[in-house]
Amino acid sequence: MNIELLIFVFIYLLGTLAIGAWAGTKVKNTADFAVAGHSLPLYMVITTSFATWFGAETVMGIPAKFVEGGLQSVVEDPFGASMCLVLVGLFFAIRLYRMKLLTIGDFFRKRYGVPVEILCSVMIILSYLGWVAAQVTALGLVFTILSGGAIAHSTGMIIGTVLVLIYVMMGGMLAVAWTDFIQMIVLVLGLSYIAWYSAELVGGASTVFDYAGKRDWFKILPPPTVKDWAFFLAAAITMMLGSIPQQDVFQRVMSAKDERSAKYGAVIGGLCYLVFAFVPMFIVVAALIKMPEHSKELLANDPQKVLPTMILDHMPFFAQILFFGALVSAIKSCSSATLLAPSTSFVENILRHIKPNMRDKELLLAMRITILIFTCLVLTYAIFTLGTPIYDLVSNAYQITLAGAFVPLAAGLYWKRATTQGAVFSIFAGVSTWALVTFSDSLPFPGVAGLHETYPPQLVALSFAILGMIFGSYAPQWIANRCHILMDHIGLRPVAPSHHSDLEHSH
């Protein structure tokens, strides 16, 4: 058991509680709690946007995928994830910021009405189960590794989750923003030093690049077949587009003090994430060179342990402190915001319609209670899915929002003809086709088994969602026009009542 490191991690986690307590004294209303009172400067929007994605999957999930299949296997994250933030900054941030919304669900209500708001909010809330579960799983893994197995994985998950939960409940988005700012500094400095030290251990950075190049891990494009390209594009758009209508991304944009900070904070944060996500991949390749036999065993059983094992077995105590400090920073910054986001959406976009006369203080209390309940659900889900790779937990989380929420959001902002009927058609067409293809093996219909192996579910769902929006927006108007033409043709067009004739009749 590495008792010194374990103590350090606990002290680090307890230190963040002090930040949460301080931030809690600044929270006066729901706007402070949900979007930090629209007060964050550009540099903090950058760090909190960067922290949106830099979590457990970046430090352990992405490197494990990279050594299995190279860049082609990680096109979804970090490439798709980083481009999500860039697209949000370029095409969505300013338009949404000007609307002064509290949640992304508020946009759906203003643009399409309450039913669409509730439908989209439910999808957004459900999508967070996998994302937060990935962070909880990684936090438990840290405690298990540092304790030498003395702390069970599930026990570590509970301990870490409780500590994160406390400071999020106290300080909300303000606590998240400040801890993100501090934790991203720790993360960048820590992993940069680890990358430099790893290169020194194996004879320089060129050795690492040569090792990866000989195994064709830098190849990113798929084979030139329709099926391979379809699955490649589906992976790319899952987080690139499916994460755009997400409350945690939206909260970071809305927390900015002005439009410029909202736009450039997201763009710069996304680009920084793309660049820095390669650092853990570099370190893992160095680990394969340094400990080839041990790495083969870990790759066969649990690839996510390659990086922490390299740190514990081949690096000095100072480097171990930096790594686990960076790892805990990444996990906490990600999990804290993703606990806050669905809870805010539930209270603002669902509970408000059940209890419409709630005062602001009651809403604030409801948000905190909802965070507690959602955290319990996430922890339960994470324990039940224990053993699922962290990368898969994250990538599966955003397919449902890509299928149901992205098209109504994009069309609502950029297509004036988009209607409520179009949004409803889009949601049902997208989600139903996604479910049909994804769960085709479990359905009792002939000829549908194995559809998910031939057609990527998220790409099929996005296509039908677009068609649903177009059909639903145009069909009612087209049908009405055809009815008028038909009635004119057969002489049944209704005549508007004349007020003059009514007056003459009364006389």
Short mmCIF file of C-alpha atoms in Angstrom, two decimals:
data_model
loop_
_atom_site.label_atom_id
_atom_site.label_comp_id
_atom_site.label_asym_id
_atom_site.label_seq_id
_atom_site.Cartn_x
_atom_site.Cartn_y
_atom_site.Cartn_z
CA MET A 1 0.00 0.00 0.00
CA ASN A 2 1.35 3.43 -0.97
CA ILE A 3 0.15 5.15 2.19
CA GLU A 4 1.96 8.46 1.53
CA LEU A 5 0.33 8.93 -1.86
CA LEU A 6 -3.04 7.89 -0.51
CA ILE A 7 -2.79 10.51 2.23
CA PHE A 8 -1.83 13.12 -0.37
CA VAL A 9 -4.88 12.31 -2.49
CA PHE A 10 -7.18 12.60 0.54
CA ILE A 11 -5.63 15.93 1.52
CA TYR A 12 -6.04 17.17 -2.04
CA LEU A 13 -9.71 16.15 -2.10
CA LEU A 14 -10.33 17.74 1.27
CA GLY A 15 -8.67 20.94 0.05
CA THR A 16 -11.28 21.27 -2.68
CA LEU A 17 -13.97 21.18 0.00
CA ALA A 18 -12.56 24.45 1.32
CA ILE A 19 -12.99 25.99 -2.14
CA GLY A 20 -16.57 24.72 -2.21
CA ALA A 21 -17.26 26.21 1.21
CA TRP A 22 -15.83 29.56 0.11
CA ALA A 23 -17.82 29.52 -3.15
CA GLY A 24 -20.95 28.63 -1.18
CA THR A 25 -20.75 31.97 0.62
CA LYS A 26 -20.97 33.73 -2.78
CA VAL A 27 -24.08 31.87 -3.95
CA LYS A 28 -27.14 34.06 -3.44
CA ASN A 29 -29.56 32.74 -6.10
CA THR A 30 -30.07 30.07 -8.76
CA ALA A 31 -28.13 32.07 -11.39
CA ASP A 32 -25.08 32.11 -9.10
CA PHE A 33 -25.43 28.39 -8.48
CA ALA A 34 -26.16 27.30 -12.07
CA VAL A 35 -24.06 29.68 -14.22
CA ALA A 36 -21.76 31.45 -11.71
CA GLY A 37 -23.80 34.65 -12.05
CA HIS A 38 -22.56 35.21 -15.66
CA SER A 39 -19.32 36.55 -14.12
CA LEU A 40 -16.34 34.48 -15.34
CA PRO A 41 -13.50 36.22 -17.21
CA LEU A 42 -12.00 34.77 -20.41
CA TYR A 43 -9.12 32.90 -18.74
CA MET A 44 -11.53 31.07 -16.42
CA VAL A 45 -13.91 30.22 -19.27
CA ILE A 46 -10.91 28.72 -21.11
CA THR A 47 -9.86 26.57 -18.14
CA THR A 48 -13.38 25.42 -17.33
CA SER A 49 -14.07 24.64 -21.03
CA PHE A 50 -10.81 22.70 -21.18
CA ALA A 51 -11.91 20.84 -18.05
CA THR A 52 -15.22 19.92 -19.72
CA TRP A 53 -13.58 16.96 -21.44
CA PHE A 54 -10.27 16.45 -19.64
CA GLY A 55 -11.41 13.69 -17.33
CA ALA A 56 -10.80 10.04 -16.57
CA GLU A 57 -11.19 8.95 -20.18
CA THR A 58 -8.51 11.42 -21.33
CA VAL A 59 -5.89 10.25 -18.84
CA MET A 60 -6.69 6.50 -18.86
CA GLY A 61 -9.40 5.70 -21.42
CA ILE A 62 -7.95 7.40 -24.52
CA PRO A 63 -4.39 6.04 -24.05
CA ALA A 64 -5.79 2.50 -23.63
CA LYS A 65 -7.73 2.86 -26.89
CA PHE A 66 -4.76 4.42 -28.67
CA VAL A 67 -2.44 1.47 -28.01
CA GLU A 68 -5.18 -0.89 -29.22
CA GLY A 69 -5.82 0.77 -32.59
CA GLY A 70 -3.93 4.05 -32.99
CA LEU A 71 -5.44 7.45 -33.78
CA GLN A 72 -8.24 5.86 -35.80
CA SER A 73 -9.67 4.37 -32.60
CA VAL A 74 -9.75 7.72 -30.76
CA VAL A 75 -11.38 9.87 -33.44
CA GLU A 76 -14.42 10.28 -31.18
CA ASP A 77 -12.36 11.64 -28.31
CA PRO A 78 -10.21 13.76 -28.35
CA PHE A 79 -10.83 14.83 -31.98
CA GLY A 80 -14.62 14.91 -31.91
CA ALA A 81 -14.80 16.21 -28.34
CA SER A 82 -12.44 19.13 -28.98
CA MET A 83 -14.25 20.10 -32.18
CA CYS A 84 -17.49 20.17 -30.20
CA LEU A 85 -16.16 23.07 -28.12
CA VAL A 86 -14.80 24.83 -31.22
CA LEU A 87 -18.19 24.54 -32.97
CA VAL A 88 -20.00 25.73 -29.84
CA GLY A 89 -17.77 28.80 -29.70
CA LEU A 90 -18.05 29.63 -33.41
CA PHE A 91 -21.73 28.92 -34.09
CA PHE A 92 -23.72 28.63 -30.84
CA ALA A 93 -22.14 30.60 -27.98
CA ILE A 94 -23.08 34.16 -28.90
CA ARG A 95 -26.61 33.35 -30.06
CA LEU A 96 -27.36 31.42 -26.87
CA TYR A 97 -25.58 33.91 -24.61
CA ARG A 98 -27.75 36.77 -25.89
CA MET A 99 -30.86 34.87 -24.84
CA LYS A 100 -29.74 34.96 -21.15
CA LEU A 101 -30.92 31.42 -20.48
CA LEU A 102 -30.29 29.39 -17.34
CA THR A 103 -30.31 25.97 -19.04
CA ILE A 104 -30.22 24.59 -22.56
CA GLY A 105 -33.74 23.30 -21.91
CA ASP A 106 -34.93 26.92 -21.65
CA PHE A 107 -34.02 27.36 -25.33
CA PHE A 108 -36.21 24.42 -26.35
CA ARG A 109 -39.13 25.88 -24.36
CA LYS A 110 -38.80 29.35 -25.89
CA ARG A 111 -38.37 28.03 -29.42
CA TYR A 112 -40.73 25.05 -29.49
CA GLY A 113 -42.81 24.94 -26.30
CA VAL A 114 -42.96 22.95 -23.06
CA PRO A 115 -43.38 19.39 -24.48
CA VAL A 116 -40.17 19.68 -26.52
CA GLU A 117 -38.39 21.24 -23.52
CA ILE A 118 -39.30 18.26 -21.33
CA LEU A 119 -38.45 15.66 -24.00
CA CYS A 120 -35.01 17.14 -24.66
CA SER A 121 -34.29 17.68 -20.97
CA VAL A 122 -35.05 14.03 -20.19
CA MET A 123 -32.65 12.90 -22.93
CA ILE A 124 -29.93 15.25 -21.69
CA ILE A 125 -30.32 14.08 -18.08
CA LEU A 126 -30.18 10.39 -19.05
CA SER A 127 -27.05 10.93 -21.16
CA TYR A 128 -25.11 12.00 -18.07
CA LEU A 129 -25.39 8.61 -16.38
CA GLY A 130 -22.61 7.08 -18.48
CA TRP A 131 -20.42 10.18 -18.45
CA VAL A 132 -20.41 10.70 -14.69
CA ALA A 133 -20.20 6.93 -14.10
CA ALA A 134 -16.91 6.93 -16.02
CA GLN A 135 -15.46 9.56 -13.66
CA VAL A 136 -16.73 7.72 -10.58
CA THR A 137 -15.23 4.45 -11.86
CA ALA A 138 -11.84 6.11 -12.40
CA LEU A 139 -11.89 7.74 -8.97
CA GLY A 140 -12.48 4.35 -7.38
CA LEU A 141 -9.65 2.87 -9.45
CA VAL A 142 -7.25 5.48 -8.06
CA PHE A 143 -8.00 4.48 -4.47
CA THR A 144 -7.72 0.77 -5.33
CA ILE A 145 -4.33 1.18 -7.02
CA LEU A 146 -2.86 3.41 -4.31
CA SER A 147 -4.06 1.13 -1.51
CA GLY A 148 -2.67 -1.96 -3.23
CA GLY A 149 -6.17 -3.44 -3.34
CA ALA A 150 -6.89 -2.81 0.35
CA ILE A 151 -9.67 -0.40 -0.67
CA ALA A 152 -12.15 -2.20 -2.92
CA HIS A 153 -13.00 -0.53 -6.21
CA SER A 154 -16.62 0.05 -5.21
CA THR A 155 -15.57 1.45 -1.81
CA GLY A 156 -13.16 3.85 -3.49
CA MET A 157 -15.96 4.97 -5.80
CA ILE A 158 -18.17 5.79 -2.83
CA ILE A 159 -15.43 7.72 -0.97
CA GLY A 160 -14.44 9.81 -3.97
CA THR A 161 -18.02 10.53 -5.00
CA VAL A 162 -19.00 11.75 -1.53
CA LEU A 163 -16.07 14.18 -1.43
CA VAL A 164 -16.91 15.59 -4.87
CA LEU A 165 -20.61 15.77 -4.03
CA ILE A 166 -20.07 17.91 -0.92
CA TYR A 167 -18.27 20.78 -2.60
CA VAL A 168 -20.59 20.80 -5.64
CA MET A 169 -23.65 21.01 -3.38
CA MET A 170 -22.10 23.90 -1.46
CA GLY A 171 -20.77 26.09 -4.27
CA GLY A 172 -22.44 25.03 -7.52
CA MET A 173 -20.94 26.34 -10.78
CA LEU A 174 -18.88 28.94 -8.92
CA ALA A 175 -17.10 26.19 -6.98
CA VAL A 176 -16.72 24.17 -10.19
CA ALA A 177 -15.16 27.12 -12.05
CA TRP A 178 -12.63 27.93 -9.31
CA THR A 179 -11.61 24.32 -8.75
CA ASP A 180 -11.34 23.83 -12.54
CA PHE A 181 -9.00 26.82 -12.72
CA ILE A 182 -6.71 25.46 -9.99
CA GLN A 183 -6.94 21.82 -11.06
CA MET A 184 -6.15 22.52 -14.72
CA ILE A 185 -2.93 24.27 -13.66
CA VAL A 186 -2.00 21.20 -11.58
CA LEU A 187 -2.94 18.92 -14.47
CA VAL A 188 -0.97 20.73 -17.19
CA LEU A 189 2.17 21.12 -15.08
CA GLY A 190 1.97 17.60 -13.69
CA LEU A 191 1.43 15.74 -16.96
CA SER A 192 3.98 17.89 -18.79
CA TYR A 193 6.64 16.92 -16.26
CA ILE A 194 5.60 13.24 -16.44
CA ALA A 195 5.84 13.30 -20.26
CA TRP A 196 9.35 14.81 -20.10
CA TYR A 197 10.47 12.28 -17.47
CA SER A 198 8.96 9.38 -19.46
CA ALA A 199 10.91 10.43 -22.56
CA GLU A 200 14.11 10.53 -20.51
CA LEU A 201 13.47 6.99 -19.24
CA VAL A 202 13.30 5.51 -22.76
CA GLY A 203 15.99 7.52 -24.53
CA GLY A 204 14.14 10.60 -25.78
CA ALA A 205 10.90 11.62 -27.47
CA SER A 206 12.11 10.35 -30.85
CA THR A 207 12.18 6.79 -29.43
CA VAL A 208 8.52 7.11 -28.44
CA PHE A 209 7.47 8.47 -31.83
CA ASP A 210 9.44 5.80 -33.70
CA TYR A 211 7.82 3.05 -31.62
CA ALA A 212 4.32 4.35 -32.40
CA GLY A 213 5.13 4.98 -36.06
CA LYS A 214 6.39 1.43 -36.65
CA ARG A 215 3.05 0.10 -35.37
CA ASP A 216 1.09 2.43 -37.68
CA TRP A 217 -0.59 4.13 -34.71
CA PHE A 218 -0.51 7.56 -36.38
CA LYS A 219 -2.84 6.42 -39.16
CA ILE A 220 -6.21 8.08 -38.65
CA LEU A 221 -8.22 7.53 -41.86
CA PRO A 222 -10.16 4.25 -42.27
CA PRO A 223 -9.93 1.81 -45.20
CA PRO A 224 -11.62 3.15 -48.37
CA THR A 225 -14.92 1.29 -48.02
CA VAL A 226 -18.41 2.71 -47.47
CA LYS A 227 -18.94 0.73 -44.26
CA ASP A 228 -15.60 1.73 -42.71
CA TRP A 229 -16.10 5.40 -43.55
CA ALA A 230 -19.67 5.31 -42.21
CA PHE A 231 -18.50 4.00 -38.83
CA PHE A 232 -15.58 6.45 -38.85
CA LEU A 233 -17.89 9.44 -39.43
CA ALA A 234 -20.36 8.11 -36.85
CA ALA A 235 -17.61 7.97 -34.23
CA ALA A 236 -16.44 11.47 -35.12
CA ILE A 237 -19.87 13.10 -34.80
CA THR A 238 -20.94 11.32 -31.61
CA MET A 239 -19.25 13.82 -29.29
CA MET A 240 -18.63 16.52 -31.91
CA LEU A 241 -22.36 17.09 -32.42
CA GLY A 242 -24.00 15.01 -29.69
CA SER A 243 -22.29 17.00 -26.93
CA ILE A 244 -23.38 20.41 -28.26
CA PRO A 245 -26.89 20.27 -26.72
CA GLN A 246 -25.46 19.41 -23.29
CA GLN A 247 -26.03 21.35 -20.11
CA ASP A 248 -22.42 21.17 -18.87
CA VAL A 249 -21.09 22.69 -22.12
CA PHE A 250 -23.90 25.27 -22.05
CA GLN A 251 -23.22 26.21 -18.41
CA ARG A 252 -19.59 26.99 -19.16
CA VAL A 253 -20.57 29.27 -22.05
CA MET A 254 -23.30 31.00 -20.05
CA SER A 255 -20.98 31.54 -17.08
CA ALA A 256 -18.88 34.00 -19.11
CA LYS A 257 -19.08 37.68 -18.24
CA ASP A 258 -19.61 38.74 -21.89
CA GLU A 259 -20.15 37.42 -25.44
CA ARG A 260 -16.47 37.59 -26.39
CA SER A 261 -15.44 35.48 -23.39
CA ALA A 262 -18.20 32.97 -24.16
CA LYS A 263 -17.08 32.57 -27.78
CA TYR A 264 -13.30 32.54 -27.47
CA GLY A 265 -13.28 30.68 -24.16
CA ALA A 266 -14.96 27.68 -25.80
CA VAL A 267 -12.79 27.80 -28.95
CA ILE A 268 -9.47 28.17 -27.13
CA GLY A 269 -10.47 25.62 -24.49
CA GLY A 270 -11.34 23.09 -27.21
CA LEU A 271 -8.05 23.57 -29.07
CA CYS A 272 -6.06 23.31 -25.84
CA TYR A 273 -7.84 20.06 -25.05
CA LEU A 274 -7.00 18.60 -28.47
CA VAL A 275 -3.30 19.43 -28.08
CA PHE A 276 -2.94 18.29 -24.48
CA ALA A 277 -4.93 15.06 -24.90
CA PHE A 278 -1.90 13.66 -26.75
CA VAL A 279 0.26 13.88 -23.61
CA PRO A 280 -1.24 10.80 -21.86
CA MET A 281 -0.96 8.87 -25.14
CA PHE A 282 2.73 9.77 -25.32
CA ILE A 283 3.30 8.61 -21.74
CA VAL A 284 1.56 5.27 -22.33
CA VAL A 285 3.72 4.53 -25.40
CA ALA A 286 6.78 5.29 -23.26
CA ALA A 287 5.41 2.83 -20.68
CA LEU A 288 5.18 0.09 -23.33
CA ILE A 289 8.85 0.65 -24.18
CA LYS A 290 10.01 0.77 -20.56
CA MET A 291 8.12 -2.28 -19.28
CA PRO A 292 7.24 -4.42 -22.32
CA GLU A 293 6.40 -7.70 -20.53
CA HIS A 294 4.36 -6.13 -17.76
CA SER A 295 2.55 -3.94 -20.31
CA LYS A 296 1.49 -6.96 -22.39
CA GLU A 297 -0.09 -8.51 -19.32
CA LEU A 298 -1.90 -5.28 -18.41
CA LEU A 299 -3.07 -4.72 -22.00
CA ALA A 300 -4.61 -8.19 -22.00
CA ASN A 301 -6.41 -7.72 -18.67
CA ASP A 302 -6.95 -3.98 -18.03
CA PRO A 303 -5.26 -1.48 -20.40
CA GLN A 304 -6.38 1.41 -18.18
CA LYS A 305 -3.81 0.37 -15.54
CA VAL A 306 -0.77 0.70 -17.84
CA LEU A 307 -0.22 4.40 -17.13
CA PRO A 308 -0.64 4.36 -13.33
CA THR A 309 1.51 1.22 -13.08
CA MET A 310 4.30 2.93 -15.04
CA ILE A 311 4.18 5.89 -12.66
CA LEU A 312 4.23 3.80 -9.49
CA ASP A 313 6.95 1.37 -10.61
CA HIS A 314 9.38 3.56 -12.52
CA MET A 315 9.10 7.16 -11.32
CA PRO A 316 10.22 9.05 -8.19
CA PHE A 317 7.79 10.02 -5.45
CA PHE A 318 7.61 13.64 -6.64
CA ALA A 319 6.50 12.48 -10.10
CA GLN A 320 3.93 10.17 -8.51
CA ILE A 321 2.48 13.09 -6.55
CA LEU A 322 2.27 15.16 -9.73
CA PHE A 323 0.61 12.36 -11.72
CA PHE A 324 -2.03 11.39 -9.19
CA GLY A 325 -2.65 15.05 -8.43
CA ALA A 326 -3.20 15.62 -12.15
CA LEU A 327 -5.37 12.51 -12.44
CA VAL A 328 -7.57 13.43 -9.49
CA SER A 329 -7.78 16.99 -10.85
CA ALA A 330 -8.99 15.71 -14.20
CA ILE A 331 -11.58 13.40 -12.67
CA LYS A 332 -12.90 15.94 -10.18
CA SER A 333 -13.14 18.82 -12.65
CA CYS A 334 -15.13 16.64 -15.01
CA SER A 335 -17.38 14.89 -12.51
CA SER A 336 -18.24 18.03 -10.53
CA ALA A 337 -19.73 19.87 -13.50
CA THR A 338 -21.47 16.79 -14.82
CA LEU A 339 -23.17 16.26 -11.48
CA LEU A 340 -24.36 19.86 -11.50
CA ALA A 341 -25.61 19.95 -15.10
CA PRO A 342 -28.39 17.30 -15.09
CA SER A 343 -29.60 18.40 -11.67
CA THR A 344 -29.98 21.98 -12.89
CA SER A 345 -31.82 20.79 -16.00
CA PHE A 346 -34.24 18.70 -13.95
CA VAL A 347 -35.18 21.50 -11.58
CA GLU A 348 -35.40 24.27 -14.18
CA ASN A 349 -37.04 22.34 -17.03
CA ILE A 350 -39.10 19.61 -15.36
CA LEU A 351 -39.75 20.38 -11.68
CA ARG A 352 -40.74 23.98 -12.49
CA HIS A 353 -43.71 22.67 -14.49
CA ILE A 354 -44.77 20.38 -11.65
CA LYS A 355 -44.46 23.14 -9.02
CA PRO A 356 -44.68 26.42 -10.96
CA ASN A 357 -44.88 28.76 -7.94
CA MET A 358 -41.54 27.91 -6.37
CA ARG A 359 -39.50 30.89 -5.13
CA ASP A 360 -35.83 31.29 -6.01
CA LYS A 361 -34.64 30.02 -2.62
CA GLU A 362 -36.84 26.95 -3.00
CA LEU A 363 -35.41 26.33 -6.47
CA LEU A 364 -31.88 26.61 -5.09
CA LEU A 365 -32.68 24.06 -2.37
CA ALA A 366 -34.30 21.79 -4.97
CA MET A 367 -31.15 21.91 -7.11
CA ARG A 368 -29.01 20.81 -4.18
CA ILE A 369 -31.37 17.98 -3.25
CA THR A 370 -31.52 16.85 -6.89
CA ILE A 371 -27.71 16.75 -7.06
CA LEU A 372 -27.73 14.40 -4.07
CA ILE A 373 -30.36 12.11 -5.63
CA PHE A 374 -28.69 12.08 -9.05
CA THR A 375 -25.32 11.30 -7.47
CA CYS A 376 -26.81 8.26 -5.74
CA LEU A 377 -28.26 7.07 -9.06
CA VAL A 378 -24.95 7.58 -10.85
CA LEU A 379 -23.02 5.74 -8.14
CA THR A 380 -25.44 2.81 -8.33
CA TYR A 381 -25.17 2.73 -12.14
CA ALA A 382 -21.36 2.91 -11.97
CA ILE A 383 -21.17 -0.01 -9.54
CA PHE A 384 -23.49 -2.13 -11.70
CA THR A 385 -21.47 -1.36 -14.87
CA LEU A 386 -18.13 -2.00 -13.17
CA GLY A 387 -15.80 -3.60 -15.69
CA THR A 388 -17.03 -1.57 -18.66
CA PRO A 389 -14.11 0.39 -20.21
CA ILE A 390 -14.11 4.08 -19.25
CA TYR A 391 -13.88 5.15 -22.90
CA ASP A 392 -17.01 3.13 -23.79
CA LEU A 393 -19.00 4.57 -20.88
CA VAL A 394 -18.27 8.07 -22.17
CA SER A 395 -18.79 7.40 -25.89
CA ASN A 396 -22.15 5.71 -25.32
CA ALA A 397 -23.41 8.64 -23.24
CA TYR A 398 -23.88 11.10 -26.09
CA GLN A 399 -25.51 9.00 -28.79
CA ILE A 400 -28.99 9.70 -27.44
CA THR A 401 -28.54 13.50 -27.45
CA LEU A 402 -27.11 13.31 -30.97
CA ALA A 403 -30.19 11.34 -32.02
CA GLY A 404 -32.78 13.52 -30.32
CA ALA A 405 -31.56 16.97 -29.28
CA PHE A 406 -28.90 18.23 -31.72
CA VAL A 407 -31.14 18.76 -34.78
CA PRO A 408 -33.87 20.69 -32.90
CA LEU A 409 -31.17 22.93 -31.38
CA ALA A 410 -29.32 23.64 -34.63
CA ALA A 411 -32.51 24.06 -36.67
CA GLY A 412 -34.06 26.25 -33.99
CA LEU A 413 -31.13 28.65 -34.14
CA TYR A 414 -30.46 28.65 -37.89
CA TRP A 415 -33.68 27.64 -39.72
CA LYS A 416 -36.60 30.03 -39.44
CA ARG A 417 -39.04 27.46 -40.84
CA ALA A 418 -38.36 24.99 -38.01
CA THR A 419 -41.60 24.35 -36.12
CA THR A 420 -42.73 22.57 -32.98
CA GLN A 421 -44.14 19.74 -35.12
CA GLY A 422 -40.77 19.49 -36.85
CA ALA A 423 -38.95 19.24 -33.51
CA VAL A 424 -41.30 16.51 -32.26
CA PHE A 425 -40.96 14.54 -35.51
CA SER A 426 -37.18 14.94 -35.35
CA ILE A 427 -36.93 13.70 -31.76
CA PHE A 428 -39.11 10.64 -32.31
CA ALA A 429 -37.57 9.76 -35.68
CA GLY A 430 -34.03 10.10 -34.34
CA VAL A 431 -34.47 8.33 -31.01
CA SER A 432 -36.64 5.50 -32.35
CA THR A 433 -34.26 4.64 -35.20
CA TRP A 434 -31.28 4.84 -32.83
CA ALA A 435 -33.00 2.42 -30.43
CA LEU A 436 -34.04 0.11 -33.28
CA VAL A 437 -30.51 -0.22 -34.65
CA THR A 438 -28.70 -0.22 -31.29
CA PHE A 439 -30.88 -2.91 -29.72
CA SER A 440 -31.61 -4.83 -32.92
CA ASP A 441 -30.33 -8.11 -31.45
CA SER A 442 -32.90 -7.95 -28.65
CA LEU A 443 -35.93 -7.18 -30.82
CA PRO A 444 -38.39 -9.92 -31.84
CA PHE A 445 -38.65 -8.67 -35.44
CA PRO A 446 -37.32 -10.79 -38.33
CA GLY A 447 -34.41 -9.40 -40.32
CA VAL A 448 -33.28 -6.75 -37.82
CA ALA A 449 -30.70 -8.71 -35.83
CA GLY A 450 -27.18 -7.41 -36.34
CA LEU A 451 -28.20 -4.04 -37.78
CA HIS A 452 -25.77 -2.24 -35.45
CA GLU A 453 -22.90 -4.19 -37.01
CA THR A 454 -23.82 -3.07 -40.54
CA TYR A 455 -25.11 0.46 -39.92
CA PRO A 456 -23.77 2.86 -37.25
CA PRO A 457 -26.77 3.66 -35.00
CA GLN A 458 -25.88 7.31 -34.37
CA LEU A 459 -25.40 8.12 -38.07
CA VAL A 460 -28.70 6.48 -39.00
CA ALA A 461 -30.43 8.33 -36.16
CA LEU A 462 -29.00 11.72 -37.17
CA SER A 463 -30.14 11.21 -40.78
CA PHE A 464 -33.70 10.37 -39.70
CA ALA A 465 -33.71 13.26 -37.20
CA ILE A 466 -32.91 15.70 -40.03
CA LEU A 467 -35.60 14.16 -42.24
CA GLY A 468 -38.06 14.31 -39.34
CA MET A 469 -37.39 18.01 -38.81
CA ILE A 470 -37.87 18.82 -42.50
CA PHE A 471 -41.00 16.67 -42.88
CA GLY A 472 -42.56 17.80 -39.61
CA SER A 473 -41.98 21.48 -40.40
CA TYR A 474 -43.21 21.37 -43.98
CA ALA A 475 -45.91 18.67 -43.89
CA PRO A 476 -48.68 20.55 -41.98
CA GLN A 477 -48.29 23.61 -44.20
CA TRP A 478 -48.15 21.46 -47.37
CA ILE A 479 -51.27 19.52 -46.33
CA ALA A 480 -53.16 22.76 -45.54
CA ASN A 481 -52.21 24.27 -48.91
CA ARG A 482 -53.33 21.11 -50.75
CA CYS A 483 -56.64 21.12 -48.87
CA HIS A 484 -57.26 24.73 -49.87
CA ILE A 485 -56.46 23.92 -53.51
CA LEU A 486 -58.78 20.91 -53.44
CA MET A 487 -61.60 22.90 -51.84
CA ASP A 488 -61.18 25.64 -54.45
CA HIS A 489 -61.30 23.04 -57.20
CA ILE A 490 -64.58 21.51 -56.05
CA GLY A 491 -66.09 24.82 -54.99
CA LEU A 492 -66.13 24.19 -51.25
CA ARG A 493 -63.74 26.91 -50.12
CA PRO A 494 -65.32 28.50 -47.00
CA VAL A 495 -66.39 32.11 -47.26
CA ALA A 496 -65.47 34.46 -44.42
CA PRO A 497 -68.54 35.76 -42.59
CA SER A 498 -69.62 39.27 -43.52
CA HIS A 499 -70.36 41.62 -40.64
CA HIS A 500 -72.40 43.86 -42.95
CA SER A 501 -74.85 41.11 -43.82
CA ASP A 502 -75.27 40.30 -40.12
CA LEU A 503 -76.09 43.94 -39.39
CA GLU A 504 -78.58 44.09 -42.28
CA HIS A 505 -80.25 40.94 -41.02
CA SER A 506 -80.56 42.37 -37.54
CA HIS A 507 -82.21 45.48 -38.91
#
